[in-house]
Coordinates of C-alpha atoms in Angstrom, one line a residue:
X1 CA -0.4 0.0 -0.2
X2 CA 1.6 3.0 -1.0
X3 CA 1.0 6.3 1.2
X4 CA -1.2 8.9 -0.5
X5 CA 0.7 12.2 -2.5
X6 CA -2.0 15.1 -1.9
X7 CA 0.0 17.6 1.2
X8 CA -3.1 17.4 3.3
X9 CA -3.6 14.0 3.7
X10 CA 0.1 13.0 3.9
X11 CA 1.6 13.9 7.1
X12 CA 5.0 13.0 6.2
X13 CA 4.7 15.7 3.4
X14 CA 4.3 19.1 4.8
X15 CA 5.5 18.3 8.7
X16 CA 9.3 19.6 7.9
X17 CA 10.8 20.8 4.2
X18 CA 12.2 18.4 1.8
X19 CA 15.2 18.6 0.4
X20 CA 16.4 15.0 -1.7
X21 CA 14.3 12.4 -1.7
X22 CA 15.7 9.1 -3.0
X23 CA 14.4 6.3 -5.9
X24 CA 11.9 3.9 -4.0
X25 CA 13.4 1.2 -2.4
X26 CA 13.7 -1.1 0.4
X27 CA 15.7 -1.0 3.6
X28 CA 16.3 -4.1 4.9
X29 CA 17.8 -3.9 8.7
X30 CA 19.3 -7.0 9.7
X31 CA 19.8 -6.7 13.5
X32 CA 16.4 -5.5 14.1
X33 CA 15.9 -5.8 17.2
X34 CA 19.3 -4.7 18.3
X35 CA 20.4 -1.7 20.1
X36 CA 21.5 0.1 17.1
X37 CA 18.7 -0.6 15.1
X38 CA 16.1 0.8 17.9
X39 CA 18.4 3.5 19.3
X40 CA 19.8 5.3 16.1
X41 CA 18.6 3.7 12.6
X42 CA 14.6 3.6 13.3
X43 CA 14.4 7.4 14.6
X44 CA 16.3 8.4 11.8
X45 CA 14.1 6.7 9.4
X46 CA 11.3 8.2 11.1
X47 CA 12.6 11.3 10.4
X48 CA 13.5 11.1 7.2
X49 CA 10.0 10.6 6.8
X50 CA 8.8 12.9 9.1
X51 CA 10.5 15.5 6.6
X52 CA 9.3 14.2 3.8
X53 CA 12.9 13.1 2.9
X54 CA 11.9 9.3 1.7
X55 CA 9.8 8.5 -1.3
X56 CA 5.9 7.3 -0.7
X57 CA 7.1 3.8 -2.2
X58 CA 9.7 2.9 0.5
X59 CA 9.2 0.2 2.9
X60 CA 11.3 -1.1 5.9
X61 CA 12.0 -4.8 6.5
X62 CA 13.5 -6.0 9.9
X63 CA 15.2 -9.3 9.8
X64 CA 16.5 -10.9 12.6
X65 CA 16.4 -14.4 14.7
X66 CA 13.8 -13.4 16.8
X67 CA 9.9 -14.9 15.8
X68 CA 8.0 -11.7 15.4
X69 CA 5.3 -11.1 13.1
X70 CA 4.6 -7.4 11.0
X71 CA 1.8 -6.7 13.6
X72 CA 5.0 -7.5 16.7
X73 CA 7.7 -5.6 15.0
X74 CA 5.6 -2.6 14.3
X75 CA 4.5 -2.8 17.9
X76 CA 7.9 -3.1 19.0
X77 CA 9.0 0.2 16.9
X78 CA 6.2 2.2 18.0
X79 CA 7.4 1.2 21.8
X80 CA 10.9 2.9 20.5
X81 CA 9.8 6.2 18.6
X82 CA 7.5 7.0 21.6
X83 CA 10.7 6.4 23.8
X84 CA 12.8 8.2 21.4
X85 CA 10.2 11.4 22.2
X86 CA 10.1 11.7 18.3
X87 CA 8.2 15.0 17.2
X88 CA 4.6 14.7 15.5
X89 CA 4.4 10.9 16.4
X90 CA 0.3 11.3 16.3
X91 CA 0.2 12.7 13.0
X92 CA 3.2 10.5 11.6
X93 CA 3.2 7.3 13.0
X94 CA -0.3 5.8 11.0
X95 CA 1.4 6.7 7.8
X96 CA 4.6 5.8 8.8
X97 CA 3.8 2.2 10.6
X98 CA 2.4 0.3 7.6
X99 CA 5.6 0.8 6.0
X100 CA 6.7 -1.7 8.6
X101 CA 7.0 -5.6 8.0
X102 CA 9.8 -8.4 9.4
X103 CA 11.2 -11.7 8.6
X104 CA 12.6 -13.8 11.1
X105 CA 15.3 -15.9 10.7
X106 CA 19.1 -16.4 11.8
X107 CA 21.7 -15.3 9.4
X108 CA 23.1 -18.7 8.7
X109 CA 19.7 -20.3 7.6
X110 CA 19.6 -20.4 3.7
X111 CA 16.1 -21.2 3.9
X112 CA 15.4 -17.7 5.9
X113 CA 16.9 -15.7 3.0
X114 CA 14.2 -17.6 0.7
X115 CA 11.4 -16.3 3.0
X116 CA 13.4 -13.2 3.1
X117 CA 13.3 -12.6 -0.7
X118 CA 9.5 -13.8 -0.8
X119 CA 8.7 -11.0 1.9
X120 CA 10.7 -8.4 -0.5
X121 CA 8.9 -9.9 -3.4
X122 CA 5.6 -9.2 -1.7
X123 CA 6.6 -5.9 -0.5
X124 CA 7.7 -4.4 -3.9
X125 CA 4.3 -5.3 -5.4
X126 CA 2.6 -4.0 -2.2
X127 CA 4.5 -0.5 -1.4
X128 CA 5.6 -0.2 -5.5
X129 CA 9.5 -0.6 -4.2
X130 CA 10.6 -1.4 -7.9
X131 CA 13.4 -4.3 -6.2
X132 CA 15.8 -1.3 -5.3
X133 CA 17.4 -2.5 -1.9
X134 CA 19.2 -1.1 1.2
X135 CA 20.7 -3.8 3.6
X136 CA 22.3 -2.3 6.5
X137 CA 24.2 -4.8 8.8
X138 CA 23.7 -3.4 12.1
X139 CA 25.3 -6.9 13.5
X140 CA 28.5 -8.2 14.9
X141 CA 31.1 -7.8 12.7
X142 CA 31.2 -11.5 12.7
X143 CA 28.5 -11.9 11.0
X144 CA 29.0 -9.7 8.0
X145 CA 30.7 -11.6 5.6
X146 CA 27.9 -14.1 6.4
X147 CA 25.0 -11.9 5.5
X148 CA 26.6 -11.1 2.4
X149 CA 27.5 -14.7 1.6
X150 CA 23.8 -16.1 1.8
X151 CA 22.3 -12.5 0.3
X152 CA 24.4 -13.8 -3.4
X153 CA 23.3 -17.1 -3.1
X154 CA 19.8 -16.3 -2.7
X155 CA 20.1 -14.3 -5.6
X156 CA 19.2 -10.8 -3.4
X157 CA 22.1 -9.1 -5.5
X158 CA 21.5 -7.3 -8.4
X159 CA 24.7 -6.5 -10.4
X160 CA 25.7 -2.8 -10.7
X161 CA 27.0 -2.8 -14.6
X162 CA 23.1 -4.3 -15.2
X163 CA 20.3 -2.0 -15.6
X164 CA 17.7 -2.8 -13.5
X165 CA 17.2 -2.3 -9.5
X166 CA 20.1 -1.4 -7.5
X167 CA 21.7 -2.9 -4.6
X168 CA 23.7 -1.6 -1.8
X169 CA 25.0 -2.5 1.5
X170 CA 26.0 -0.7 4.3
X171 CA 28.4 -2.2 7.0
X172 CA 28.6 -0.9 10.5
X173 CA 32.3 -0.8 11.9
X174 CA 34.3 -2.3 12.5
X175 CA 35.5 -3.1 9.2
X176 CA 38.2 -6.1 10.3
X177 CA 40.3 -6.4 13.8
X178 CA 43.2 -5.6 11.9
X179 CA 45.3 -5.6 8.4
X180 CA 44.7 -8.8 8.0
X181 CA 41.2 -9.4 8.9
X182 CA 40.2 -6.0 7.2
X183 CA 41.8 -7.4 3.6
X184 CA 40.1 -11.1 4.5
X185 CA 36.8 -9.5 4.8
X186 CA 37.3 -7.1 1.8
X187 CA 37.7 -10.0 -0.3
X188 CA 35.0 -11.7 1.3
X189 CA 32.8 -9.4 0.6
X190 CA 34.0 -8.5 -3.4
X191 CA 33.1 -12.0 -4.0
X192 CA 29.4 -11.2 -4.0
X193 CA 29.2 -6.7 -4.5
X194 CA 31.2 -4.1 -6.3
X195 CA 33.0 -1.8 -4.6
X196 CA 30.4 1.2 -5.5
X197 CA 27.7 -1.1 -3.8
X198 CA 29.2 -0.9 -1.0
X199 CA 29.0 1.9 2.1
X200 CA 31.4 1.4 5.0
X201 CA 29.4 4.0 7.6
X202 CA 31.2 5.6 10.2
X203 CA 28.7 7.9 12.0
X204 CA 31.0 10.7 12.9
X205 CA 31.2 11.5 9.2
X206 CA 27.6 12.3 8.8
X207 CA 28.4 14.9 11.9
X208 CA 27.3 18.4 10.5
X209 CA 30.0 19.5 12.5
X210 CA 32.7 17.6 10.8
X211 CA 31.3 18.5 7.4
X212 CA 32.1 21.9 8.4
X213 CA 35.8 21.0 8.5
X214 CA 35.6 21.5 4.7
X215 CA 33.3 24.1 4.3
X216 CA 35.5 25.8 6.7
X217 CA 38.9 25.4 5.2
X218 CA 37.9 25.3 1.7
X219 CA 34.5 27.7 1.6
X220 CA 36.8 31.1 3.3
X221 CA 39.9 32.1 1.8
X222 CA 41.0 33.2 5.3
X223 CA 42.2 29.4 6.7
X224 CA 43.6 27.9 3.7
X225 CA 46.9 30.3 3.4
X226 CA 47.8 29.8 6.4
X227 CA 46.8 25.9 6.5
X228 CA 50.1 24.7 7.0
X229 CA 53.7 23.9 8.2
X230 CA 55.0 27.7 8.2
X231 CA 52.1 28.2 10.0
X232 CA 50.6 25.6 12.3
X233 CA 52.6 25.1 15.6
X234 CA 50.7 21.6 16.3
X235 CA 47.0 20.4 16.1
X236 CA 45.6 18.7 19.0
X237 CA 42.5 16.5 17.9
X238 CA 41.0 15.0 21.5
X239 CA 37.7 12.5 22.0
X240 CA 36.8 12.2 25.1
X241 CA 34.0 9.7 26.6
X242 CA 32.8 10.1 30.1
X243 CA 31.2 6.5 30.4
X244 CA 33.2 3.7 31.0
X245 CA 31.6 0.2 30.5
X246 CA 28.0 1.0 31.1
X247 CA 25.6 -0.8 29.2
X248 CA 27.1 -4.4 29.4
X249 CA 29.7 -3.5 26.5
X250 CA 32.4 -4.4 28.6
X251 CA 33.1 -7.9 26.7
X252 CA 33.3 -6.4 23.1
X253 CA 35.3 -3.7 23.9
X254 CA 37.8 -6.2 26.0
X255 CA 38.3 -7.3 22.5
X256 CA 38.2 -3.4 21.0
X257 CA 40.2 -1.3 23.0
X258 CA 40.2 2.4 22.5
X259 CA 42.4 1.9 19.5
X260 CA 40.3 -0.5 17.6
X261 CA 37.1 1.4 18.9
X262 CA 38.0 5.1 18.2
X263 CA 41.9 6.0 16.9
X264 CA 41.5 3.2 13.2
X265 CA 38.5 4.8 12.4
X266 CA 36.8 8.0 13.9
X267 CA 40.2 9.7 14.6
X268 CA 41.6 9.0 11.7
X269 CA 38.8 10.4 9.6
X270 CA 39.0 13.8 12.0
X271 CA 42.5 13.5 11.1
X272 CA 42.2 13.4 7.0
X273 CA 39.6 15.9 6.7
X274 CA 42.0 18.6 9.1
X275 CA 44.8 17.4 6.8
X276 CA 43.4 16.8 3.2
X277 CA 44.7 18.9 0.1
X278 CA 41.8 21.0 -1.5
X279 CA 39.5 18.7 -3.2
X280 CA 38.7 19.3 -7.1
X281 CA 35.5 19.5 -6.1
X282 CA 33.0 17.6 -3.9
X283 CA 32.7 14.4 -5.7
X284 CA 33.0 11.2 -3.8
X285 CA 36.2 9.9 -5.3
X286 CA 37.6 13.6 -5.3
X287 CA 37.1 13.6 -1.4
X288 CA 38.1 10.7 -0.9
X289 CA 41.3 10.6 -3.2
X290 CA 42.8 13.0 -0.8
X291 CA 41.9 11.9 2.2
X292 CA 43.6 9.0 1.3
X293 CA 47.0 10.6 0.8
X294 CA 47.0 11.4 4.4
X295 CA 46.5 7.8 5.5
X296 CA 49.4 7.0 3.1
X297 CA 51.9 9.6 4.2
X298 CA 50.8 8.5 8.1
X299 CA 54.6 7.3 9.2
X300 CA 56.1 3.9 9.0
X301 CA 56.8 3.0 12.7
X302 CA 58.9 0.2 14.8
X303 CA 58.8 -1.1 17.9
X304 CA 60.7 2.1 19.1
X305 CA 58.9 5.1 17.2
X306 CA 55.7 3.2 19.1
X307 CA 57.4 3.0 22.3
X308 CA 58.5 6.7 22.0
X309 CA 55.5 7.8 20.4
X310 CA 52.4 6.0 21.9
X311 CA 51.1 6.0 25.4
X312 CA 48.2 3.0 25.9
X313 CA 46.6 3.5 29.7
X314 CA 43.8 2.0 31.6
X315 CA 41.8 3.0 34.3
X316 CA 41.7 2.3 37.5
X317 CA 39.0 3.2 40.1
X318 CA 38.6 6.8 40.5
X319 CA 34.7 8.9 40.9
X320 CA 33.0 10.9 38.1
X321 CA 31.0 13.9 39.4
X322 CA 30.6 12.4 42.4
X323 CA 29.5 8.5 41.2
X324 CA 32.4 6.1 42.1
X325 CA 33.8 3.8 39.3
X326 CA 35.5 0.9 39.9
X327 CA 38.5 -0.3 37.8
X328 CA 38.5 -1.2 34.3
X329 CA 39.6 -5.4 35.3
X330 CA 36.4 -4.9 37.8
X331 CA 34.1 -4.1 35.4
X332 CA 31.2 -6.7 33.6
X333 CA 32.6 -8.8 31.6
X334 CA 36.7 -7.7 31.9
X335 CA 39.1 -10.0 33.0
X336 CA 41.0 -9.3 35.6
X337 CA 44.2 -9.8 33.9
X338 CA 43.2 -7.9 31.0
X339 CA 45.7 -5.3 29.1
X340 CA 43.1 -3.5 26.9
X341 CA 43.9 0.2 26.6
X342 CA 41.2 2.4 27.4
X343 CA 42.8 5.7 26.5
X344 CA 45.3 5.8 23.8
X345 CA 47.7 9.1 23.3
X346 CA 49.8 9.6 20.3
X347 CA 52.4 11.7 18.7
X348 CA 52.5 11.6 14.7
X349 CA 53.8 13.6 12.0
X350 CA 53.1 13.8 8.6
X351 CA 55.0 12.8 5.4
X352 CA 54.4 15.2 3.0
X353 CA 54.9 18.9 1.9
X354 CA 52.1 20.7 3.4
X355 CA 52.6 19.2 7.1
X356 CA 56.0 17.9 7.3
X357 CA 57.3 18.3 11.0
X358 CA 54.2 19.7 12.6
X359 CA 53.1 17.3 15.1
X360 CA 49.8 16.0 15.3
X361 CA 48.8 15.0 19.2
X362 CA 45.8 12.4 19.3
X363 CA 44.2 11.5 22.3
X364 CA 40.8 9.3 23.5
X365 CA 39.8 7.7 26.2
X366 CA 37.3 6.4 28.1
X367 CA 36.1 7.6 32.0
X368 CA 37.6 11.1 30.9
X369 CA 36.2 14.1 33.2
X370 CA 33.7 14.6 30.4
X371 CA 32.5 14.3 26.7
X372 CA 33.8 16.1 24.0
X373 CA 35.0 15.9 20.8
X374 CA 37.1 18.7 19.4
X375 CA 39.9 19.6 16.9
X376 CA 42.3 22.1 18.0
X377 CA 45.0 24.4 15.1
X378 CA 47.4 25.9 17.1
X379 CA 48.6 28.9 15.0
X380 CA 52.4 29.6 15.9
X381 CA 53.3 32.9 17.4
X382 CA 54.4 36.0 16.1
X383 CA 58.1 36.6 15.2
X384 CA 58.5 39.4 17.4
X385 CA 57.2 40.6 20.7
X386 CA 56.2 44.5 20.2
X387 CA 53.6 44.1 23.0
X388 CA 52.8 42.8 26.4
X389 CA 50.7 40.0 27.0
X390 CA 48.7 39.3 29.4
X391 CA 47.9 35.5 29.3
X392 CA 51.1 34.0 30.9
X393 CA 52.7 31.8 28.2
X394 CA 50.1 32.7 25.0
X395 CA 53.1 34.9 23.5
X396 CA 50.3 36.0 21.0
X397 CA 49.6 32.7 19.2
X398 CA 46.0 32.1 17.8
X399 CA 44.6 29.4 18.1
X400 CA 41.3 27.8 16.0
X401 CA 38.9 25.7 17.9
X402 CA 36.9 22.9 15.8
X403 CA 34.0 21.7 18.8
X404 CA 32.7 18.9 17.4
X405 CA 30.2 17.7 20.3
X406 CA 29.2 18.9 22.6
X407 CA 28.5 22.6 22.3
X408 CA 28.6 22.3 18.2
X409 CA 30.7 25.2 16.9
X410 CA 33.9 26.6 16.8
X411 CA 36.0 29.8 18.4
X412 CA 39.0 31.4 17.2
X413 CA 41.3 33.4 20.3
X414 CA 43.2 36.2 18.7
X415 CA 45.0 38.6 20.7
X416 CA 43.6 42.5 20.9
X417 CA 44.9 45.6 23.3
X418 CA 43.5 45.9 26.5
X419 CA 41.9 49.7 26.8
X420 CA 44.4 52.1 28.7
X421 CA 47.9 53.9 28.2
X422 CA 50.3 50.3 28.1
X423 CA 50.7 48.5 25.1
X424 CA 49.6 45.5 26.9
X425 CA 47.5 42.4 25.1
X426 CA 44.7 39.8 26.3
X427 CA 42.9 37.3 24.6
X428 CA 40.2 37.2 23.4
X429 CA 37.6 34.9 21.2
X430 CA 35.5 35.2 18.2
X431 CA 32.5 31.8 18.9
X432 CA 30.4 30.5 16.3
X433 CA 27.4 28.1 17.6
X434 CA 25.5 25.7 15.6
X435 CA 22.4 26.7 18.1
X436 CA 22.8 30.2 17.7
X437 CA 23.8 30.9 14.9
X438 CA 20.6 28.6 12.5
X439 CA 17.9 28.5 15.2
X440 CA 18.0 24.6 15.8
X441 CA 20.8 21.6 16.8
X442 CA 22.6 19.9 13.8
X443 CA 20.5 16.8 12.6
X444 CA 21.5 13.3 13.6
X445 CA 24.6 12.0 11.8
X446 CA 22.8 8.4 10.8
X447 CA 19.7 10.5 9.1
X448 CA 22.3 12.0 6.9
X449 CA 24.2 8.7 6.1
X450 CA 21.0 6.8 5.3
X451 CA 19.7 9.6 2.9
X452 CA 22.9 9.7 1.3
X453 CA 23.2 5.8 0.7
X454 CA 19.7 5.8 -0.8
X455 CA 20.3 8.2 -3.1
X456 CA 24.0 6.4 -3.9
X457 CA 26.3 9.4 -3.0
X458 CA 29.2 7.3 -1.0
X459 CA 31.2 10.4 -0.2
X460 CA 30.7 10.1 3.9
X461 CA 31.8 6.5 3.3
X462 CA 35.1 4.9 3.5
X463 CA 36.7 3.0 0.7
X464 CA 38.7 -0.2 0.9
X465 CA 41.8 1.2 0.1
X466 CA 41.4 4.2 3.2
X467 CA 40.4 1.2 5.4
X468 CA 43.5 -0.8 4.4
X469 CA 45.9 2.3 4.6
X470 CA 44.4 3.0 8.1
X471 CA 45.0 0.0 9.4
X472 CA 48.4 -0.5 8.2
X473 CA 49.4 2.4 10.5
X474 CA 47.1 0.5 13.3
X475 CA 48.6 -2.9 13.2
X476 CA 52.0 -1.4 13.3
X477 CA 50.6 -0.6 17.0
X478 CA 49.1 -3.5 17.8
X479 CA 52.0 -5.7 16.4
X480 CA 54.2 -3.8 19.0
X481 CA 52.2 -4.4 21.3
X482 CA 51.7 -7.8 20.8
X483 CA 55.5 -8.1 21.4
X484 CA 55.6 -6.5 25.1
X485 CA 56.0 -3.0 24.0
X486 CA 54.1 -0.2 26.1
X487 CA 52.2 -1.8 29.0
X488 CA 49.5 0.0 29.7
X489 CA 49.6 2.3 32.9
X490 CA 46.7 3.4 35.3
X491 CA 44.7 6.4 35.6
X492 CA 42.0 7.2 37.9
X493 CA 38.8 7.4 36.2
X494 CA 37.7 11.3 36.3
X495 CA 41.2 12.5 35.6
X496 CA 42.8 13.1 31.7
X497 CA 44.6 10.2 31.5
X498 CA 47.9 9.1 32.8
X499 CA 51.1 11.4 33.5
X500 CA 52.9 9.4 30.6
X501 CA 50.7 11.4 28.2
X502 CA 51.4 14.4 29.9
X503 CA 55.3 14.3 29.3
X504 CA 54.7 13.0 25.8
X505 CA 53.7 16.1 24.9
X506 CA 55.2 18.2 27.2
X507 CA 58.1 17.2 25.6
X508 CA 57.7 19.4 22.5
X509 CA 57.1 22.1 24.7
X510 CA 53.3 22.0 24.7
X511 CA 50.6 20.6 26.8
X512 CA 47.3 18.9 26.3
X513 CA 44.0 21.3 26.0
X514 CA 42.0 20.9 29.2
X515 CA 38.1 21.0 28.1

């Protein structure tokens, strides 16, 4: 059953202004009963529909092992959306609910895929989705290759080289556990799918504040001339998490740690956007080609380099905002002798013309004092000190802060003369906040990314050569750790990390920003 197209009869069309509307399609959610689907994906799809950014001929089919039917799935999603406090629920839900269907089965059961194929054919006939398929793998990484293989066997993959319906598949992170496993997974996926059909998602790239890095750099003529080693002293990238192992993630996190969970994907992407060269245009390959060059310019370290430039920490017992936090090895699901790092700080330089000898400092950790993600561009001091400074240690150096979350925005620190007869300077700031400037908070990252997949725009998704290059650098560190280099050092929960991380940056005469 298709939704009515008349605006007065269809609240989905009138709640928010439409932007880009993709072709008819079915969104198949593997892992439809899981946390990601309920917490992020379904609210994002609902909001896209509410804003008129889904075609009337669009349906959503859940696939999971629970023995549900369409009615049960709709009931569960209704509860989810009400709990998420989405807008205009009473107006939109009656139009949204008929789009939902469910097909039960396990990921390795061939008969379940035959049933899924029959369900999709039924949905095509009922909703007019024209055979276009978006498969979203919101499942544990060990099921990625299995699902792709079964989709291929069941004839549920349409070749991109033939005219007709399209097939696209979204694969959540982590794409691999190290370089070898990433290459194995890519080989398994490429047996069934063309690279153009694979969308490796990193939700950080869907954040408006992350995309704004490109706008700030290449949409303003004032920044690009000074965005290089002649004017930039250093760059700090921080991804701080206040939470520890709440929510029962301990068992998974212990196989991942901060370096796999954050550095290999989120932080490498932020590094690329800060350091990349201007693309010839904003097409997918033009942007991703420049990001790849950054990853290819990462240093090639040996064990001694890892020991000098990387600090691995693990939080000990402490407190955050007055609440006691147990040590990591005392958390549920964590072995008492675990050496998994919950904190990583590293110093690196890029082997290219623009950034030669400019240190990039990256840090991320769990159980830190606050949740915050920011990029700090520290510019060099003026060559001569003509004025008196009222700020100790500033020396007139300018600082650009890009706040990814929370308090999304940017600020630029510069020197201004203090009124009076003396030639004294004081640091002042120009501040931009998304919520104030645009009178509304940025949209959720998954809304933008899901819409881009339906539109066939892979700009904000990582290409296989990007994944390979990032893993090559990270695996060097992992292998060194496996050989006993850099044992994890403790830091009390609620602090900004171990003293060793402070010494890492202090050796260059700097210090970490206190967010």
